[in-house]
Amino acid sequence: MKNYFKISTLFLTLITILSLFSCNDDDSDNLVPIPPGEGSLNLPPLDPQLVQAGKDIFRYDTFGDETFWTDVLQMNEVIESAVTPATALAVGLKVDASALPADLVAAIQNGDVDLNDPQTTLVLLQLNAVVGIQGQVSKKPDGFLTLDRMGVTCALCHSTVDDSFAPGIGKRLDGWPNRDLDPGLIISLSPALVQATKDVYSSWAPGIYDPRFNHDGLNNPVVIPPAYGLYGLPKAIFTGDGDIEHEVAGPVAYWNRYVAVTQMHGHGYFEDVRLDNWIVDHREDDDLVTDKLPALQAYQFSIAAPTPPEGSFDAAAAFRGKALFSGKAQCATCHSGPLFTDVIDGGKLHPQNASVAVDKKYVKRSGTKQWRVTPLKGIWQHPPYFHDGSAATLAGVVSRYNDVNNLKLSDTEMNDLTEYLKSI
């Protein structure tokens, strides 16, 4: 890419060798000359029919994983007996308000619905209103509902709601990571797990999940990433494992296959020689994953990063922070181009020591053993930050880089840079 762009001596002076989120002074020979937030990838339009099909898959398709969540983990029994709507909301599950009929909405508003009764949860499942969970509910002879089978979808972790009806209840926000969700705690409720495994799962915090625990047995969870702003990225996830070389359907489709098969236990096949020749085959004379990958990826590609809410940042400070981002703060070296990441430069990745996150070990569990520079659009939306969630706020991220890389930013400059990040 350097062969196609010229850059002024002044800009070269301003852009230095460090990144705000993904690189340090080990990347001094990797200058990327596209100004951050500028330029265009000239991507072709997406097929609207494929996008719509992918939307349905993202929200409602379990890939047949009921055979795991029901037959193995027995989570249907847990939900039926103990998960009230209040409990579900407390562990970060969300309710799609658009799926609620008017009479139920009125009853909830009037306080006529018992939110401490698991039977109410089954009603919500009947209505397909619990984001990311599909349930098959029937009525017993005594009139009580029973949850015969249940499974999970992509939306469980990668959608939330806007809380427009009540906390945890509102319009779906697909692609937004559900950082309220406590997946480890939820899984730990399974009666099929031994206590040692339950203890590992329950040790994770809300918004945290370890997608490699069931492969290598290490307890090293990461934050649930967003599934928006992905179109044009040649490599997916923190470590850039997903690419066209390892999944013909595309980079995001690699991770969709990985999660659908190895984490959700959908009926499909996953193989990656880079992960100790790991092969996972949950097919039962079927494949409910592969044919859906193109559409699922297309829908994710269609989800743009959200713009910051009006009044959520100081515009004057953000203007000053933009100059710092490309100059003294040394962010634009890696967070360059229209997506604020140099991975668009031929799939560029960075070595293990290029991260200033507290955890440096996670990368060794990946296929690449390297880091991908995180795209920053919509960064305001999903604290905590870094792959390990070790910075609670954007101000904490800026402070970390200032300290670790001795940037010598003043308090005012750090504030200005933080406001710019909130504006992206």
Short mmCIF file of C-alpha atoms in Angstrom, two decimals:
data_model
loop_
_atom_site.label_atom_id
_atom_site.label_comp_id
_atom_site.label_asym_id
_atom_site.label_seq_id
_atom_site.Cartn_x
_atom_site.Cartn_y
_atom_site.Cartn_z
CA MET A 1 0.00 0.00 0.00
CA LYS A 2 2.97 2.29 0.59
CA ASN A 3 3.70 2.11 -3.14
CA TYR A 4 0.40 3.82 -3.93
CA PHE A 5 0.30 6.67 -1.46
CA LYS A 6 2.58 9.66 -0.99
CA ILE A 7 2.84 11.41 2.30
CA SER A 8 4.32 14.72 3.27
CA THR A 9 7.45 15.11 5.33
CA LEU A 10 5.35 16.82 7.98
CA PHE A 11 2.97 13.89 8.23
CA LEU A 12 5.86 11.45 8.47
CA THR A 13 7.21 13.53 11.30
CA LEU A 14 3.88 13.45 13.08
CA ILE A 15 3.12 9.76 12.61
CA THR A 16 5.46 7.72 14.77
CA ILE A 17 5.95 4.16 15.73
CA LEU A 18 3.28 3.40 18.27
CA SER A 19 -0.41 2.57 18.30
CA LEU A 20 -3.08 3.42 20.80
CA PHE A 21 -4.61 -0.03 20.91
CA SER A 22 -2.48 -2.67 19.29
CA CYS A 23 1.16 -1.84 18.74
CA ASN A 24 4.25 -0.57 20.51
CA ASP A 25 7.76 0.39 19.52
CA ASP A 26 8.45 -3.09 18.12
CA ASP A 27 6.51 -1.95 15.03
CA SER A 28 8.78 0.94 14.10
CA ASP A 29 9.27 -0.29 10.54
CA ASN A 30 5.57 -0.70 9.83
CA LEU A 31 4.37 2.83 9.05
CA VAL A 32 1.07 2.92 7.19
CA PRO A 33 0.57 6.21 5.33
CA ILE A 34 -3.23 6.32 5.07
CA PRO A 35 -4.64 8.94 7.45
CA PRO A 36 -7.01 7.42 10.01
CA GLY A 37 -10.67 7.56 9.09
CA GLU A 38 -9.90 8.58 5.50
CA GLY A 39 -9.90 6.77 2.20
CA SER A 40 -12.31 4.19 0.81
CA LEU A 41 -12.08 0.46 0.30
CA ASN A 42 -14.48 0.66 -2.68
CA LEU A 43 -16.30 -2.46 -1.55
CA PRO A 44 -19.02 -3.93 -3.79
CA PRO A 45 -22.65 -3.70 -2.63
CA LEU A 46 -24.01 -6.63 -0.68
CA ASP A 47 -26.77 -8.85 -2.01
CA PRO A 48 -29.91 -7.75 -0.09
CA GLN A 49 -31.49 -11.19 -0.30
CA LEU A 50 -28.35 -12.79 1.10
CA VAL A 51 -28.25 -10.18 3.86
CA GLN A 52 -31.87 -10.87 4.83
CA ALA A 53 -31.24 -14.61 4.92
CA GLY A 54 -28.20 -13.98 7.10
CA LYS A 55 -30.24 -11.82 9.46
CA ASP A 56 -32.62 -14.69 10.10
CA ILE A 57 -29.71 -17.08 10.62
CA PHE A 58 -27.97 -14.68 13.00
CA ARG A 59 -31.07 -14.18 15.12
CA TYR A 60 -32.83 -17.52 15.05
CA ASP A 61 -30.67 -20.39 13.74
CA THR A 62 -29.21 -22.81 16.30
CA PHE A 63 -27.46 -25.00 13.72
CA GLY A 64 -29.03 -27.94 15.55
CA ASP A 65 -27.19 -27.20 18.79
CA GLU A 66 -30.21 -28.32 20.85
CA THR A 67 -28.51 -31.73 20.92
CA PHE A 68 -25.85 -30.14 23.16
CA TRP A 69 -27.72 -27.54 25.20
CA THR A 70 -30.66 -29.87 25.83
CA ASP A 71 -29.45 -33.45 25.57
CA VAL A 72 -26.02 -32.92 27.15
CA LEU A 73 -26.12 -29.81 29.35
CA GLN A 74 -29.82 -30.20 30.24
CA MET A 75 -30.23 -26.44 30.24
CA ASN A 76 -33.90 -26.79 29.35
CA GLU A 77 -34.47 -28.28 32.81
CA VAL A 78 -32.52 -25.45 34.46
CA ILE A 79 -34.55 -22.79 32.67
CA GLU A 80 -37.88 -24.49 33.29
CA SER A 81 -37.27 -24.92 37.01
CA ALA A 82 -35.25 -21.92 38.07
CA VAL A 83 -34.80 -19.15 35.50
CA THR A 84 -37.36 -16.42 36.07
CA PRO A 85 -37.47 -13.31 33.86
CA ALA A 86 -35.85 -11.38 36.72
CA THR A 87 -33.05 -13.96 36.90
CA ALA A 88 -32.62 -13.96 33.13
CA LEU A 89 -32.26 -10.19 33.04
CA ALA A 90 -29.86 -10.30 36.00
CA VAL A 91 -27.44 -12.57 34.09
CA GLY A 92 -27.60 -10.34 31.02
CA LEU A 93 -30.18 -12.04 28.83
CA LYS A 94 -32.21 -9.60 26.75
CA VAL A 95 -35.84 -9.45 25.64
CA ASP A 96 -36.94 -8.29 22.20
CA ALA A 97 -39.81 -5.89 22.89
CA SER A 98 -41.04 -6.12 19.29
CA ALA A 99 -41.93 -9.78 19.88
CA LEU A 100 -44.27 -8.95 22.77
CA PRO A 101 -47.99 -8.68 21.96
CA ALA A 102 -49.78 -5.54 23.07
CA ASP A 103 -51.78 -7.26 25.81
CA LEU A 104 -48.63 -8.65 27.38
CA VAL A 105 -46.94 -5.26 27.20
CA ALA A 106 -49.90 -3.71 28.98
CA ALA A 107 -49.90 -6.45 31.61
CA ILE A 108 -46.19 -5.93 32.30
CA GLN A 109 -46.67 -2.19 32.57
CA ASN A 110 -49.57 -2.69 34.98
CA GLY A 111 -47.56 -5.06 37.14
CA ASP A 112 -49.85 -7.97 36.34
CA VAL A 113 -47.06 -10.27 35.11
CA ASP A 114 -45.06 -12.26 37.64
CA LEU A 115 -41.42 -11.67 36.70
CA ASN A 116 -40.32 -14.09 39.41
CA ASP A 117 -42.01 -17.12 37.89
CA PRO A 118 -40.12 -19.43 35.49
CA GLN A 119 -43.43 -20.04 33.71
CA THR A 120 -43.27 -16.42 32.51
CA THR A 121 -39.85 -17.14 31.00
CA LEU A 122 -41.36 -20.02 29.06
CA VAL A 123 -44.08 -17.69 27.75
CA LEU A 124 -41.34 -15.34 26.50
CA LEU A 125 -39.61 -18.28 24.82
CA GLN A 126 -42.89 -19.26 23.19
CA LEU A 127 -43.07 -15.76 21.76
CA ASN A 128 -39.47 -15.99 20.49
CA ALA A 129 -38.72 -12.91 22.56
CA VAL A 130 -35.56 -13.97 24.42
CA VAL A 131 -32.65 -12.73 22.32
CA GLY A 132 -30.32 -15.55 21.29
CA ILE A 133 -32.33 -18.45 22.74
CA GLN A 134 -34.69 -20.71 20.82
CA GLY A 135 -37.08 -22.85 22.85
CA GLN A 136 -39.61 -25.53 22.06
CA VAL A 137 -42.38 -25.09 24.64
CA SER A 138 -45.41 -27.32 25.15
CA LYS A 139 -48.26 -27.48 27.66
CA LYS A 140 -48.58 -30.35 30.12
CA PRO A 141 -51.95 -31.92 31.04
CA ASP A 142 -52.03 -29.84 34.23
CA GLY A 143 -51.80 -26.66 32.18
CA PHE A 144 -48.22 -25.80 33.09
CA LEU A 145 -45.70 -25.10 30.35
CA THR A 146 -42.62 -27.25 29.85
CA LEU A 147 -39.43 -26.50 27.91
CA ASP A 148 -38.88 -29.57 25.76
CA ARG A 149 -35.77 -28.39 23.97
CA MET A 150 -33.63 -25.27 23.74
CA GLY A 151 -30.63 -24.02 21.82
CA VAL A 152 -28.67 -20.81 21.32
CA THR A 153 -27.97 -18.55 18.33
CA CYS A 154 -25.30 -16.03 17.34
CA ALA A 155 -27.44 -13.25 18.79
CA LEU A 156 -26.99 -14.54 22.34
CA CYS A 157 -23.56 -12.93 22.64
CA HIS A 158 -23.54 -10.54 19.70
CA SER A 159 -26.81 -8.66 20.13
CA THR A 160 -28.28 -6.51 22.84
CA VAL A 161 -31.32 -4.21 23.10
CA ASP A 162 -31.76 -0.45 23.46
CA ASP A 163 -33.62 -0.68 26.82
CA SER A 164 -36.43 1.40 25.31
CA PHE A 165 -39.12 -0.54 27.21
CA ALA A 166 -37.23 -1.31 30.42
CA PRO A 167 -33.66 -2.28 31.38
CA GLY A 168 -32.84 -5.35 29.30
CA ILE A 169 -36.04 -5.06 27.23
CA GLY A 170 -36.19 -3.13 23.97
CA LYS A 171 -35.38 -3.03 20.28
CA ARG A 172 -32.68 -5.41 19.07
CA LEU A 173 -29.21 -4.01 18.38
CA ASP A 174 -27.61 -6.73 16.29
CA GLY A 175 -23.84 -6.81 16.19
CA TRP A 176 -23.49 -4.99 19.51
CA PRO A 177 -21.62 -7.25 21.95
CA ASN A 178 -23.71 -8.14 24.97
CA ARG A 179 -21.28 -7.07 27.66
CA ASP A 180 -24.01 -7.60 30.28
CA LEU A 181 -24.26 -11.29 29.46
CA ASP A 182 -22.59 -13.69 31.92
CA PRO A 183 -22.20 -16.77 29.71
CA GLY A 184 -19.87 -18.55 32.12
CA LEU A 185 -22.31 -18.26 35.01
CA ILE A 186 -25.16 -19.46 32.79
CA ILE A 187 -23.24 -22.52 31.59
CA SER A 188 -22.10 -23.30 35.14
CA LEU A 189 -25.75 -23.93 36.07
CA SER A 190 -25.76 -27.12 34.02
CA PRO A 191 -26.22 -30.23 36.20
CA ALA A 192 -24.13 -32.20 33.69
CA LEU A 193 -20.85 -30.48 34.56
CA VAL A 194 -18.42 -31.52 37.29
CA GLN A 195 -17.74 -28.94 39.99
CA ALA A 196 -14.21 -28.11 38.80
CA THR A 197 -15.56 -27.16 35.38
CA LYS A 198 -18.43 -25.21 36.94
CA ASP A 199 -15.87 -23.25 38.97
CA VAL A 200 -13.97 -22.25 35.82
CA TYR A 201 -17.10 -21.07 34.03
CA SER A 202 -18.44 -19.18 37.02
CA SER A 203 -15.10 -17.39 37.45
CA TRP A 204 -15.68 -15.40 34.25
CA ALA A 205 -17.21 -11.95 34.48
CA PRO A 206 -20.13 -10.51 32.49
CA GLY A 207 -19.14 -9.79 28.90
CA ILE A 208 -16.26 -12.27 29.13
CA TYR A 209 -15.93 -15.64 27.44
CA ASP A 210 -13.13 -18.07 26.63
CA PRO A 211 -13.67 -19.51 23.13
CA ARG A 212 -10.63 -21.76 23.45
CA PHE A 213 -11.17 -23.28 26.89
CA ASN A 214 -12.78 -26.42 25.54
CA HIS A 215 -9.80 -26.91 23.23
CA ASP A 216 -6.71 -26.35 25.36
CA GLY A 217 -8.19 -26.39 28.90
CA LEU A 218 -6.64 -23.03 29.82
CA ASN A 219 -8.72 -20.49 31.70
CA ASN A 220 -7.94 -17.26 29.85
CA PRO A 221 -11.20 -15.54 28.77
CA VAL A 222 -11.52 -12.47 26.55
CA VAL A 223 -14.18 -9.83 26.04
CA ILE A 224 -17.05 -10.60 23.67
CA PRO A 225 -16.20 -8.62 20.50
CA PRO A 226 -18.62 -6.60 18.37
CA ALA A 227 -19.95 -8.06 15.14
CA TYR A 228 -20.32 -4.73 13.33
CA GLY A 229 -18.01 -2.69 11.12
CA LEU A 230 -16.45 -5.85 9.68
CA TYR A 231 -16.88 -5.36 5.93
CA GLY A 232 -13.49 -4.99 4.27
CA LEU A 233 -11.38 -6.55 7.00
CA PRO A 234 -9.23 -9.36 5.51
CA LYS A 235 -8.64 -10.96 8.90
CA ALA A 236 -11.12 -11.52 11.72
CA ILE A 237 -10.93 -11.55 15.54
CA PHE A 238 -8.26 -10.27 17.91
CA THR A 239 -5.59 -12.58 16.56
CA GLY A 240 -6.53 -12.48 12.89
CA ASP A 241 -7.16 -16.23 12.65
CA GLY A 242 -10.03 -15.77 10.24
CA ASP A 243 -9.07 -15.23 6.61
CA ILE A 244 -9.94 -16.46 3.16
CA GLU A 245 -7.04 -18.91 3.24
CA HIS A 246 -8.61 -20.81 6.13
CA GLU A 247 -12.29 -20.39 5.22
CA VAL A 248 -13.33 -20.13 1.60
CA ALA A 249 -16.53 -18.28 2.54
CA GLY A 250 -14.50 -15.42 4.03
CA PRO A 251 -12.66 -14.16 7.12
CA VAL A 252 -15.69 -13.62 9.35
CA ALA A 253 -17.16 -16.90 8.14
CA TYR A 254 -14.10 -18.63 9.62
CA TRP A 255 -15.02 -17.40 13.07
CA ASN A 256 -18.70 -18.12 12.49
CA ARG A 257 -17.81 -21.73 11.70
CA TYR A 258 -15.48 -21.90 14.69
CA VAL A 259 -18.14 -20.64 17.09
CA ALA A 260 -21.08 -22.49 15.53
CA VAL A 261 -19.28 -25.83 15.68
CA THR A 262 -16.79 -25.72 18.56
CA GLN A 263 -18.68 -23.44 20.97
CA MET A 264 -22.39 -23.68 20.16
CA HIS A 265 -21.98 -27.35 19.20
CA GLY A 266 -23.99 -26.93 16.02
CA HIS A 267 -24.10 -29.77 13.54
CA GLY A 268 -21.06 -28.96 11.46
CA TYR A 269 -17.36 -29.51 10.91
CA PHE A 270 -14.34 -27.42 11.91
CA GLU A 271 -10.67 -28.06 11.25
CA ASP A 272 -7.57 -25.89 11.63
CA VAL A 273 -4.07 -27.37 11.36
CA ARG A 274 -2.69 -24.28 13.12
CA LEU A 275 -4.53 -25.25 16.32
CA ASP A 276 -2.68 -28.51 16.90
CA ASN A 277 -4.60 -30.07 14.02
CA TRP A 278 -7.83 -29.53 15.93
CA ILE A 279 -10.79 -31.26 14.30
CA VAL A 280 -14.32 -30.97 15.66
CA ASP A 281 -17.12 -32.87 13.95
CA HIS A 282 -20.64 -32.56 15.36
CA ARG A 283 -22.43 -33.64 12.19
CA GLU A 284 -25.12 -36.26 12.61
CA ASP A 285 -25.32 -37.35 8.98
CA ASP A 286 -25.89 -33.66 8.26
CA ASP A 287 -24.16 -30.29 8.01
CA LEU A 288 -26.28 -27.43 9.31
CA VAL A 289 -23.47 -24.86 9.24
CA THR A 290 -21.47 -24.67 6.01
CA ASP A 291 -24.20 -23.63 3.57
CA LYS A 292 -25.30 -20.81 5.90
CA LEU A 293 -21.89 -19.17 6.27
CA PRO A 294 -22.04 -16.85 3.21
CA ALA A 295 -25.41 -15.39 4.20
CA LEU A 296 -24.47 -15.07 7.86
CA GLN A 297 -21.27 -13.23 6.95
CA ALA A 298 -23.15 -10.96 4.52
CA TYR A 299 -25.50 -9.87 7.29
CA GLN A 300 -22.62 -9.13 9.62
CA PHE A 301 -20.92 -7.18 6.82
CA SER A 302 -24.11 -5.12 6.49
CA ILE A 303 -24.05 -3.97 10.11
CA ALA A 304 -22.28 -0.62 10.33
CA ALA A 305 -20.51 0.53 13.46
CA PRO A 306 -22.86 2.74 15.51
CA THR A 307 -22.34 6.48 15.58
CA PRO A 308 -21.83 8.08 19.00
CA PRO A 309 -24.94 9.49 20.68
CA GLU A 310 -25.51 13.20 20.40
CA GLY A 311 -23.84 15.06 23.24
CA SER A 312 -21.73 12.08 24.29
CA PHE A 313 -18.41 13.81 23.70
CA ASP A 314 -16.85 17.28 23.78
CA ALA A 315 -16.55 18.33 20.12
CA ALA A 316 -13.84 20.94 20.70
CA ALA A 317 -11.73 18.53 22.73
CA ALA A 318 -12.28 15.81 20.11
CA PHE A 319 -11.02 18.16 17.39
CA ARG A 320 -7.80 18.67 19.33
CA GLY A 321 -7.63 14.97 20.09
CA LYS A 322 -7.78 14.11 16.39
CA ALA A 323 -4.50 15.97 15.85
CA LEU A 324 -2.97 14.14 18.80
CA PHE A 325 -4.15 10.79 17.40
CA SER A 326 -2.08 11.31 14.26
CA GLY A 327 0.73 13.11 16.03
CA LYS A 328 2.08 13.12 19.54
CA ALA A 329 -0.08 10.25 20.78
CA GLN A 330 1.31 8.04 17.99
CA CYS A 331 -1.94 6.14 17.31
CA ALA A 332 -2.19 6.44 13.53
CA THR A 333 0.80 4.26 12.80
CA CYS A 334 -1.39 1.21 13.18
CA HIS A 335 -4.93 2.60 13.47
CA SER A 336 -4.87 3.98 9.94
CA GLY A 337 -7.12 4.10 6.91
CA PRO A 338 -10.92 4.15 6.67
CA LEU A 339 -11.41 1.41 9.28
CA PHE A 340 -8.74 2.65 11.69
CA THR A 341 -6.66 -0.52 11.31
CA ASP A 342 -3.61 -1.44 9.28
CA VAL A 343 -4.88 -4.99 8.75
CA ILE A 344 -6.28 -3.72 5.44
CA ASP A 345 -2.63 -3.37 4.35
CA GLY A 346 -2.28 -6.93 3.06
CA GLY A 347 -3.58 -8.52 6.25
CA LYS A 348 -0.84 -7.10 8.43
CA LEU A 349 -0.52 -8.58 11.93
CA HIS A 350 1.73 -7.70 14.87
CA PRO A 351 3.87 -9.75 17.28
CA GLN A 352 2.96 -10.81 20.80
CA ASN A 353 4.82 -7.95 22.48
CA ALA A 354 2.95 -5.37 20.40
CA SER A 355 0.04 -5.30 22.86
CA VAL A 356 -0.02 -3.27 26.06
CA ALA A 357 -2.90 -5.31 27.46
CA VAL A 358 -2.22 -6.93 30.81
CA ASP A 359 -2.62 -10.42 29.35
CA LYS A 360 0.01 -11.33 26.76
CA LYS A 361 -0.61 -15.09 26.76
CA TYR A 362 -3.87 -15.36 24.88
CA VAL A 363 -2.21 -14.82 21.51
CA LYS A 364 -0.20 -18.03 21.92
CA ARG A 365 -3.45 -20.02 21.90
CA SER A 366 -4.38 -18.73 18.45
CA GLY A 367 -3.64 -19.88 14.94
CA THR A 368 -1.49 -16.88 14.02
CA LYS A 369 0.31 -16.26 17.34
CA GLN A 370 0.00 -12.56 16.47
CA TRP A 371 -2.36 -9.63 17.05
CA ARG A 372 -4.65 -7.89 14.60
CA VAL A 373 -5.02 -4.13 15.09
CA THR A 374 -8.55 -3.55 16.33
CA PRO A 375 -10.76 -1.34 14.11
CA LEU A 376 -11.91 1.62 16.17
CA LYS A 377 -15.22 2.71 14.69
CA GLY A 378 -17.87 2.41 17.38
CA ILE A 379 -15.21 1.96 20.08
CA TRP A 380 -17.28 4.16 22.40
CA GLN A 381 -19.95 1.47 22.56
CA HIS A 382 -18.21 -1.54 24.05
CA PRO A 383 -16.19 -1.08 27.24
CA PRO A 384 -14.17 -2.63 28.79
CA TYR A 385 -11.19 -2.43 26.44
CA PHE A 386 -8.30 -4.54 25.22
CA HIS A 387 -8.94 -8.21 24.50
CA ASP A 388 -8.70 -8.97 28.22
CA GLY A 389 -10.99 -6.14 29.33
CA SER A 390 -8.20 -4.71 31.48
CA ALA A 391 -9.13 -1.06 30.82
CA ALA A 392 -12.57 -0.11 32.09
CA THR A 393 -12.84 3.11 30.07
CA LEU A 394 -11.31 4.84 27.06
CA ALA A 395 -9.63 7.20 29.50
CA GLY A 396 -8.03 4.14 31.07
CA VAL A 397 -6.79 2.99 27.66
CA VAL A 398 -5.20 6.35 26.94
CA SER A 399 -3.61 6.43 30.38
CA ARG A 400 -2.20 2.92 29.89
CA TYR A 401 -0.51 3.85 26.61
CA ASN A 402 0.75 7.11 28.01
CA ASP A 403 2.41 5.27 30.90
CA VAL A 404 3.70 2.19 29.09
CA ASN A 405 5.06 4.02 26.06
CA ASN A 406 6.16 7.18 27.87
CA LEU A 407 4.19 9.44 25.55
CA LYS A 408 4.40 12.35 27.98
CA LEU A 409 0.84 13.46 27.28
CA SER A 410 -0.49 16.07 29.68
CA ASP A 411 -3.77 15.52 31.50
CA THR A 412 -5.46 17.92 29.05
CA GLU A 413 -4.03 16.07 26.06
CA MET A 414 -5.14 12.72 27.45
CA ASN A 415 -8.63 14.11 27.92
CA ASP A 416 -8.68 15.48 24.37
CA LEU A 417 -7.56 12.16 22.94
CA THR A 418 -10.21 10.33 24.94
CA GLU A 419 -12.90 12.66 23.61
CA TYR A 420 -11.74 11.98 20.04
CA LEU A 421 -11.98 8.23 20.58
CA LYS A 422 -15.50 8.71 21.91
CA SER A 423 -16.36 10.55 18.68
CA ILE A 424 -15.22 7.86 16.22
#
